[in-house]
mmCIF file of C-alpha atoms and ligand atoms in Angstrom:
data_model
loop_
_atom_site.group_PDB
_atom_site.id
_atom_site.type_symbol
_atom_site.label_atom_id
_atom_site.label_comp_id
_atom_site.label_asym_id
_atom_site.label_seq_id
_atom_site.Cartn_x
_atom_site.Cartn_y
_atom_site.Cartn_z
ATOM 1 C CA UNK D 1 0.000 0.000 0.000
ATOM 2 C CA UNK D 2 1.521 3.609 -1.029
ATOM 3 C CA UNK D 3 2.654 5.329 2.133
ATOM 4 C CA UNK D 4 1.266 8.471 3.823
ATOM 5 C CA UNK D 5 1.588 10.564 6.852
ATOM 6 C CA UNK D 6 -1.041 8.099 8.560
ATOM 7 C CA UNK D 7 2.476 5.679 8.032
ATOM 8 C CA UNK D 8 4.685 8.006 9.515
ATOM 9 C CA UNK D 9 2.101 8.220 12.791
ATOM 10 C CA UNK D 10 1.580 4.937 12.671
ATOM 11 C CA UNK D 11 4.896 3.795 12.412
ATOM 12 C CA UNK D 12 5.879 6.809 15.771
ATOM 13 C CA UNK D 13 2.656 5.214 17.575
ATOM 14 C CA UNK D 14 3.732 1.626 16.929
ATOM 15 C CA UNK D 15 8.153 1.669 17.030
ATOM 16 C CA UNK D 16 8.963 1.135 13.652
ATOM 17 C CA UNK D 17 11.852 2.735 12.347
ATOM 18 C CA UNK D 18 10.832 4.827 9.142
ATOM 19 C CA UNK D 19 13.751 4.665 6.072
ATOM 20 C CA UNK D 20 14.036 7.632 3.949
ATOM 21 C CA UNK D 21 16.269 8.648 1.274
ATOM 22 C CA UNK D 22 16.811 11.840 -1.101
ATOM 23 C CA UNK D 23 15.818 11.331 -4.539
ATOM 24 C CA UNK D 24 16.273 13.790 -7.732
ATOM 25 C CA UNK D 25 15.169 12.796 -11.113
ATOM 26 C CA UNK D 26 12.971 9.640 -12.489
ATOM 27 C CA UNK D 27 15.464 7.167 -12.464
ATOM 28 C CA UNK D 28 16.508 7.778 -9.661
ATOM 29 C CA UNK D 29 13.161 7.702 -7.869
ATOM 30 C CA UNK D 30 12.355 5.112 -9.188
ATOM 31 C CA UNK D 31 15.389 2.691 -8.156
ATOM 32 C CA UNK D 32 14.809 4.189 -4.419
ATOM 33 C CA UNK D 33 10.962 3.528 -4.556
ATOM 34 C CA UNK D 34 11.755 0.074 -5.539
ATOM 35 C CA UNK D 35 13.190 -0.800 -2.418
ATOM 36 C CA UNK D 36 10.419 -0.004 0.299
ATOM 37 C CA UNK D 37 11.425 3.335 1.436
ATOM 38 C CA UNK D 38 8.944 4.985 3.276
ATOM 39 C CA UNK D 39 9.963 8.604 2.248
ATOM 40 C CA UNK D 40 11.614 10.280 -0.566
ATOM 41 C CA UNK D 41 12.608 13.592 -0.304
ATOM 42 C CA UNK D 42 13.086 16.014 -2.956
ATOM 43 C CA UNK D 43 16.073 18.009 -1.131
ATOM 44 C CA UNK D 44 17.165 21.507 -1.691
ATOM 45 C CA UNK D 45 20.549 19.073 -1.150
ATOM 46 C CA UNK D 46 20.055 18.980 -5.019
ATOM 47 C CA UNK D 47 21.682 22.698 -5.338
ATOM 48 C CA UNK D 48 24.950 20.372 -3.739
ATOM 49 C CA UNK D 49 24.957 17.152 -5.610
ATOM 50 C CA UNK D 50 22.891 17.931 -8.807
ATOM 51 C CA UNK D 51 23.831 21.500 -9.514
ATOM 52 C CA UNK D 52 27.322 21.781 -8.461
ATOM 53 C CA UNK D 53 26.413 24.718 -5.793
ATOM 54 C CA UNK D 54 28.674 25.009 -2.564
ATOM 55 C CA UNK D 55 25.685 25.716 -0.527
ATOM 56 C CA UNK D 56 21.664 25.491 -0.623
ATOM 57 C CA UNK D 57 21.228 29.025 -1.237
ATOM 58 C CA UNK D 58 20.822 29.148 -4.796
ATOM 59 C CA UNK D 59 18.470 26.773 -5.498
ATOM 60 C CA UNK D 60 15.076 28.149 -6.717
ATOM 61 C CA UNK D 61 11.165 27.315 -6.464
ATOM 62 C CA UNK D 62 11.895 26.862 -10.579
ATOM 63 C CA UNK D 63 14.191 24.160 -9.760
ATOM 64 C CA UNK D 64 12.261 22.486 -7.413
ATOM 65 C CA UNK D 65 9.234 21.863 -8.643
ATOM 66 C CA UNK D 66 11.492 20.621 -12.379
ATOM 67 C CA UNK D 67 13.046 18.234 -9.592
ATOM 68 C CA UNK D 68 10.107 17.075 -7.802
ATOM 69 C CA UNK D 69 7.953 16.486 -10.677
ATOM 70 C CA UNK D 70 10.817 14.396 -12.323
ATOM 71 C CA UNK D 71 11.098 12.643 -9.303
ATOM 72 C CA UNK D 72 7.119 12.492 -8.845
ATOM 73 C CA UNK D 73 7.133 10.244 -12.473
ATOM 74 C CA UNK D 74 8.667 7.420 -11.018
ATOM 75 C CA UNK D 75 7.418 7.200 -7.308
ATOM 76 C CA UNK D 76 4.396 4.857 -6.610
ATOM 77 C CA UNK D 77 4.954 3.797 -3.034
ATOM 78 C CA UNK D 78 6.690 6.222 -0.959
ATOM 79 C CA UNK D 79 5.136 9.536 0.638
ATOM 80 C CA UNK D 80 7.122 12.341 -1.259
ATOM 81 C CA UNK D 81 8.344 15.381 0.074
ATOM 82 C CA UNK D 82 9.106 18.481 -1.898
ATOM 83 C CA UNK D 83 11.684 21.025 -0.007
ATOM 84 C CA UNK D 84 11.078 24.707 0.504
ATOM 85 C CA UNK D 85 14.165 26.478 -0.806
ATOM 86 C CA UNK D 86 15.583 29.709 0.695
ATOM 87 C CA UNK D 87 13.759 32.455 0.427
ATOM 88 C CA UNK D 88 10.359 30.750 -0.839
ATOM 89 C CA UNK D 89 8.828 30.426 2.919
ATOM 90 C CA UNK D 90 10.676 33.548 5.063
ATOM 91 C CA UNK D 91 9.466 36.585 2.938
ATOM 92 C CA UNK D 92 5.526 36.172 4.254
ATOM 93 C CA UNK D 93 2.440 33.985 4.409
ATOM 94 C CA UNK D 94 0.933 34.145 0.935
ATOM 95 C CA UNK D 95 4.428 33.501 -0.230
ATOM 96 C CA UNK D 96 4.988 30.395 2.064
ATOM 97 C CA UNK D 97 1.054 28.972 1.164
ATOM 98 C CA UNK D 98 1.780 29.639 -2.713
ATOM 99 C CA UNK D 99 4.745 28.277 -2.995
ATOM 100 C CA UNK D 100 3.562 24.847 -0.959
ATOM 101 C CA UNK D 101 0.638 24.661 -2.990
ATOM 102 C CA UNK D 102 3.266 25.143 -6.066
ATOM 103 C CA UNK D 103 4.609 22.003 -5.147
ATOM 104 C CA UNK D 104 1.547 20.165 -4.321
ATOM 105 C CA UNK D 105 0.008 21.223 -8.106
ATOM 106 C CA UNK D 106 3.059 21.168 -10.288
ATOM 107 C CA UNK D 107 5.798 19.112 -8.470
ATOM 108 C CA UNK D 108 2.966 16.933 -7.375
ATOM 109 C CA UNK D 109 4.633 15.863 -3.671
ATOM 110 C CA UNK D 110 2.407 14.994 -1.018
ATOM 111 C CA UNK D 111 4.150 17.118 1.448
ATOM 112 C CA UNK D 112 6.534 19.854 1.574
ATOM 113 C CA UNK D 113 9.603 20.670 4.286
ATOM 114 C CA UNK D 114 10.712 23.626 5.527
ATOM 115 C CA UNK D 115 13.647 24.514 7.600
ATOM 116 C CA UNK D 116 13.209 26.405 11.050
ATOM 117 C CA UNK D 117 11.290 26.646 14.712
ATOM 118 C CA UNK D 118 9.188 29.449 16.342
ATOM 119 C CA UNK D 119 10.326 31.516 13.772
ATOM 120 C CA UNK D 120 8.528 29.661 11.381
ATOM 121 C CA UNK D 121 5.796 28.605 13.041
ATOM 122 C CA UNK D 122 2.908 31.023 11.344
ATOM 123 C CA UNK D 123 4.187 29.635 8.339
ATOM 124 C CA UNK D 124 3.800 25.773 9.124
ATOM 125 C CA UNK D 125 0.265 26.840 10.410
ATOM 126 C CA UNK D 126 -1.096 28.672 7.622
ATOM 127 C CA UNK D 127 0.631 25.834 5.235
ATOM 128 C CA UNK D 128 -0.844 23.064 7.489
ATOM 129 C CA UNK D 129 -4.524 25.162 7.149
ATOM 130 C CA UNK D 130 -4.298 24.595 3.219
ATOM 131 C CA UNK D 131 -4.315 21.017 3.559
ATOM 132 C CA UNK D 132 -0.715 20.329 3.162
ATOM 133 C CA UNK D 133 1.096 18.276 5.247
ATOM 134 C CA UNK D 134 4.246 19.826 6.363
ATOM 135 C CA UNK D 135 7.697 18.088 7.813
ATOM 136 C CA UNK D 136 9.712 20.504 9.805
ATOM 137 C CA UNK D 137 13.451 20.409 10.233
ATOM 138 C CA UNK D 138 15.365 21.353 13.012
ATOM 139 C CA UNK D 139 19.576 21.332 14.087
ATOM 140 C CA UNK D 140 21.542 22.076 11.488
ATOM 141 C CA UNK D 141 19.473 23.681 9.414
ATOM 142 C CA UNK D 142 21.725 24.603 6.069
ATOM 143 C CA UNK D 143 19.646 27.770 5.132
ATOM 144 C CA UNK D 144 21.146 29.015 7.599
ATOM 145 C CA UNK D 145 24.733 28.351 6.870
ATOM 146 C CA UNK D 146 25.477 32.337 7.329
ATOM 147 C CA UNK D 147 23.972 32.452 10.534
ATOM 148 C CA UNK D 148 25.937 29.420 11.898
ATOM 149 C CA UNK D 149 29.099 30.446 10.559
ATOM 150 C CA UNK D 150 29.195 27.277 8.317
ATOM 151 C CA UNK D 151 28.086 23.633 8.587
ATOM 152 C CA UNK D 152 28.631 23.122 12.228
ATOM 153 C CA UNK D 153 27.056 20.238 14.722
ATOM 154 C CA UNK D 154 23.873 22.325 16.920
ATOM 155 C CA UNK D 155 22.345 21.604 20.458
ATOM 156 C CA UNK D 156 25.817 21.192 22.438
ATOM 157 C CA UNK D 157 25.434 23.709 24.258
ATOM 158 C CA UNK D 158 22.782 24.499 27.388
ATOM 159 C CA UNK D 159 20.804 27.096 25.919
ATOM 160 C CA UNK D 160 20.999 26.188 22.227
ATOM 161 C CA UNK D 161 19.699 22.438 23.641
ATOM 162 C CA UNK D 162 16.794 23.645 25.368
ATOM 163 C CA UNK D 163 15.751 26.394 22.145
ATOM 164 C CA UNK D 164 15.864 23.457 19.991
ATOM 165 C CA UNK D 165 13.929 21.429 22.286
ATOM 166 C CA UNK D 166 10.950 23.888 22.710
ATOM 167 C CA UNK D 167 10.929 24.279 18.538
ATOM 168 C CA UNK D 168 10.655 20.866 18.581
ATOM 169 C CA UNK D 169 7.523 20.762 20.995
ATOM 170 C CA UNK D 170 6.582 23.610 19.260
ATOM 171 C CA UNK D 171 6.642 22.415 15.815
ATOM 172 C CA UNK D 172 4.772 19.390 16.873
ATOM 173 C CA UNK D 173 1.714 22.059 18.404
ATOM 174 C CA UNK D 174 1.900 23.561 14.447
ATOM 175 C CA UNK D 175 0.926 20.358 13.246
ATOM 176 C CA UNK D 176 3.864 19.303 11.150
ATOM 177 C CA UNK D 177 3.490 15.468 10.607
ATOM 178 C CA UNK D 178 6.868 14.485 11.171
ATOM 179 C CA UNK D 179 10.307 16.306 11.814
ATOM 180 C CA UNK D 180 14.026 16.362 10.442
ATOM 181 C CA UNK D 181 16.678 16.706 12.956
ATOM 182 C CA UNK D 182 20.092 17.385 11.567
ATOM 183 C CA UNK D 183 23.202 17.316 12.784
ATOM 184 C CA UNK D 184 22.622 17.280 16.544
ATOM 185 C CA UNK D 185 23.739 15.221 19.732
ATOM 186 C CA UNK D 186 22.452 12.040 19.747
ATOM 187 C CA UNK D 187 21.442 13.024 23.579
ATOM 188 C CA UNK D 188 19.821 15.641 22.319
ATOM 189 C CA UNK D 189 18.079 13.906 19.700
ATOM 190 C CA UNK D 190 16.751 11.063 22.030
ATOM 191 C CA UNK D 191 15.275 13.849 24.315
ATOM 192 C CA UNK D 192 13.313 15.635 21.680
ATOM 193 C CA UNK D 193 12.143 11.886 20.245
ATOM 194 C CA UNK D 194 10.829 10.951 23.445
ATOM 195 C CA UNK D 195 8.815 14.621 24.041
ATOM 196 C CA UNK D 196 7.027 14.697 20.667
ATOM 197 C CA UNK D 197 4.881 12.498 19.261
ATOM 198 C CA UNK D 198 5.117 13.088 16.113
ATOM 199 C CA UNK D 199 8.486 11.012 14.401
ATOM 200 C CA UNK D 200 11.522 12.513 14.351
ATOM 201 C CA UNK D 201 13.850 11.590 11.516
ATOM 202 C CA UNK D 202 17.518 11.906 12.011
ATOM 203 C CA UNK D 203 20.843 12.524 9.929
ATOM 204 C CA UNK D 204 23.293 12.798 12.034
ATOM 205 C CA UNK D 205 21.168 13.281 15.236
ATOM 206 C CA UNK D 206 22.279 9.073 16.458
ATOM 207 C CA UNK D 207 19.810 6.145 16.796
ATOM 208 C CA UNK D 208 17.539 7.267 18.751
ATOM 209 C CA UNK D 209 15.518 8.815 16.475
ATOM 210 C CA UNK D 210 12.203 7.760 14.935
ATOM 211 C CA UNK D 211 13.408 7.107 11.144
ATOM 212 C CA UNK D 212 16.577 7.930 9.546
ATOM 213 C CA UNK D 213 17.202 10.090 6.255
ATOM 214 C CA UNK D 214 20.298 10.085 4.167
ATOM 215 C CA UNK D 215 21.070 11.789 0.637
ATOM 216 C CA UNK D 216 21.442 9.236 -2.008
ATOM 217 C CA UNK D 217 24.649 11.030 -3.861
ATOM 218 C CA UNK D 218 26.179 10.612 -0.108
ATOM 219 C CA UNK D 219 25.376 6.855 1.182
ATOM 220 C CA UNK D 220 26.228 5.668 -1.967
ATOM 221 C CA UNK D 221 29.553 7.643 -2.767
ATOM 222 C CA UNK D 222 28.503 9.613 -5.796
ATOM 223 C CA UNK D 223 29.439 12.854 -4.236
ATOM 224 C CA UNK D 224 33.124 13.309 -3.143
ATOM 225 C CA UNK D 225 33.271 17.108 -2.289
ATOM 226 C CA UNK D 226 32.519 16.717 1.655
ATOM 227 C CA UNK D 227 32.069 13.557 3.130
ATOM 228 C CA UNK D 228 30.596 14.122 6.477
ATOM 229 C CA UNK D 229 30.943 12.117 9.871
ATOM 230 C CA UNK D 230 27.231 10.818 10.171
ATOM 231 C CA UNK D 231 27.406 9.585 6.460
ATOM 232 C CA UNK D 232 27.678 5.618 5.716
ATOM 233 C CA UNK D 233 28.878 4.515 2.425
ATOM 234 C CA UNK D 234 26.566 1.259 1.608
ATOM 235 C CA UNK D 235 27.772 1.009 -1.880
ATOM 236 C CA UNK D 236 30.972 2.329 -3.378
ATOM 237 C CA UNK D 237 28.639 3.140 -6.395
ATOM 238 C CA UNK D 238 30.455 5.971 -7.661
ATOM 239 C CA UNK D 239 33.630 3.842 -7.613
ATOM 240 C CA UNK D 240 31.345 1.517 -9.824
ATOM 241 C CA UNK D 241 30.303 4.164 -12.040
ATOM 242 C CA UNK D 242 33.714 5.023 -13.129
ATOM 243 C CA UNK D 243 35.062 1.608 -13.561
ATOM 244 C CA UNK D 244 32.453 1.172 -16.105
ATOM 245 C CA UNK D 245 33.240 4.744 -17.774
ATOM 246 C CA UNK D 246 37.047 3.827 -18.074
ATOM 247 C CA UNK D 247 36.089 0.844 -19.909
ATOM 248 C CA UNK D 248 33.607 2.419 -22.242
ATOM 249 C CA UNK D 249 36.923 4.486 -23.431
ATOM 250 C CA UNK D 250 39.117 1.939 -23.072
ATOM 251 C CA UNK D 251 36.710 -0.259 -25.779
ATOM 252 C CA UNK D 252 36.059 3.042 -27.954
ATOM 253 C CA UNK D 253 39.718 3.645 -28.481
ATOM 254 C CA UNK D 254 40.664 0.252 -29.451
ATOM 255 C CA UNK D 255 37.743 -0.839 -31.404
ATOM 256 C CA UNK D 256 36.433 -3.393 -29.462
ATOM 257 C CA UNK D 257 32.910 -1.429 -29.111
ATOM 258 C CA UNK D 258 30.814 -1.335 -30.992
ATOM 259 C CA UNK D 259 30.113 -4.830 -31.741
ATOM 260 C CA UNK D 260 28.568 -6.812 -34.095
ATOM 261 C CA UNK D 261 25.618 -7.046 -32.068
ATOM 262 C CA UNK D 262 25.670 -3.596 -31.124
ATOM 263 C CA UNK D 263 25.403 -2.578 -35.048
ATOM 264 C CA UNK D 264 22.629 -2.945 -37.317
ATOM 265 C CA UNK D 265 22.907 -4.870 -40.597
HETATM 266 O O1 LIG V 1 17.950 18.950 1.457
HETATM 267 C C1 LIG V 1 18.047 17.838 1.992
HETATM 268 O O2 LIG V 1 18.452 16.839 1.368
HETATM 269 C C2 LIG V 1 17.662 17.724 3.387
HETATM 270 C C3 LIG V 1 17.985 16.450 4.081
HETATM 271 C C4 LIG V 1 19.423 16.373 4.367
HETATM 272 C C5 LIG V 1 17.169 16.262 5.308
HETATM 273 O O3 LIG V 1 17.145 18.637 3.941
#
């Protein structure tokens, strides 16, 4: 049965662990829907690992929905999330509702994310009012990559902790449907599982979260630029990739393809 946000309560209610992955594009969604993922997210990641971008910044409403709609062809299972990029939420609350509903209607996710506590809270209400489920995200937060001074672990200290605590609680009053946390203690990250009860999906927040998320460029090597603590490599795919590129050349150059049965008579 496709997935929903009645899975992702369901799943919080009953302690199952809730696998999610980052998808891009229709062949790629549909490789990661294959394999009973209960989430795919659209990511404003893509501005990293699809665009070439050193940050999230860049990346348009334009590009999303082109994204999520790729991505929306070859999903039949999974609940899919399209991301709110900079800038398409923060500027006020016609601009948050229209640009959800954008990719709702033409992306065609199910739900959107958006980065951000009490100071987006309005937002996640009014969004949440127009019958669109919204997943919040909390820790490090990459938006606000200016603000932090770069991509830097949240939460270890007292005060930080206990702010990112109450968004969480917070949030969870909103009525988002699930939450990201990124880049936090693990501690931390148990604490704010156990006071919400909506689930909390982690990357890099430690195992005590609700569900896990990854981005597919990372946990399968395709993306070499950072490689971060909290990211596993399951398959050295890139590696792969490459291998089979050299010897595509390697063939051209000394005739070998293409073959007879690669040619037409
Ligand atoms: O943009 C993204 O891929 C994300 C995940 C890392 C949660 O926000």
């Amino acid at each position: 049965m496709a997935k929903s946000v009645i899975t992702f309560l369901k799943a919080k209610k009953e302690g199952t662990k809730l696998a999610l992955l980052t998808a891009y594009d229709y062949a790629t969604a549909k490789l990661v829907d294959s394999c009973d993922v209960d989430g795919i997210l659209v990511g404003d990641s893509l501005g990293m690992v699809c665009l070439g971008y050193e940050n999230t910044l860049p990346v348009t409403m334009e590009d999303m929905i082109h994204h999520t709609r790729a991505v929306a062809r070859g999903v039949k299972n999974a609940l899919l999330i399209g991301d709110m990029p900079f800038m398409s939420y923060q500027t006020s609350l016609s601009d948050a509702v229209r640009n959800a509903g954008r990719l709702v209607q033409e992306g065609r996710a199910h739900a959107v994310k958006l980065e951000g506590g009490a100071r987006v809270l309005r937002q996640v209400r009014a969004i949440v009012k127009a019958q669109i489920p919204v997943m919040g995200h909390l820790g490090l937060t990459p938006q606000s990559v200016n603000v932090f001074g770069g991509f830097k672990v949240q939460g270890r200290n007292q005060d930080v902790a206990a702010q990112l605590l109450d968004d969480a609680r917070r949030l969870e009053d909103a009525g988002v449907f699930a939450m990201v946390l990124e880049c936090i203690p693990e501690e931390l990250a148990t604490r704010i599982t156990e006071a919400v009860a909506v689930p909390t999906i982690g990357i890099g927040a430690g195992a005590g979260c609700d569900g896990q998320i990854l981005v597919y460029h990372d946990m399968l090597g395709l993306y070499s630029d950072v490689r971060p603590k909290h990211v596993k490599v399951f398959a050295e795919a890139g590696q792969l990739i490459q291998q089979g590129i050299r010897e595509y050349v390697a063939q051209v150059r000394n005739s070998e393809f293409p073959g007879k049965e690669h040619s037409f008579s």
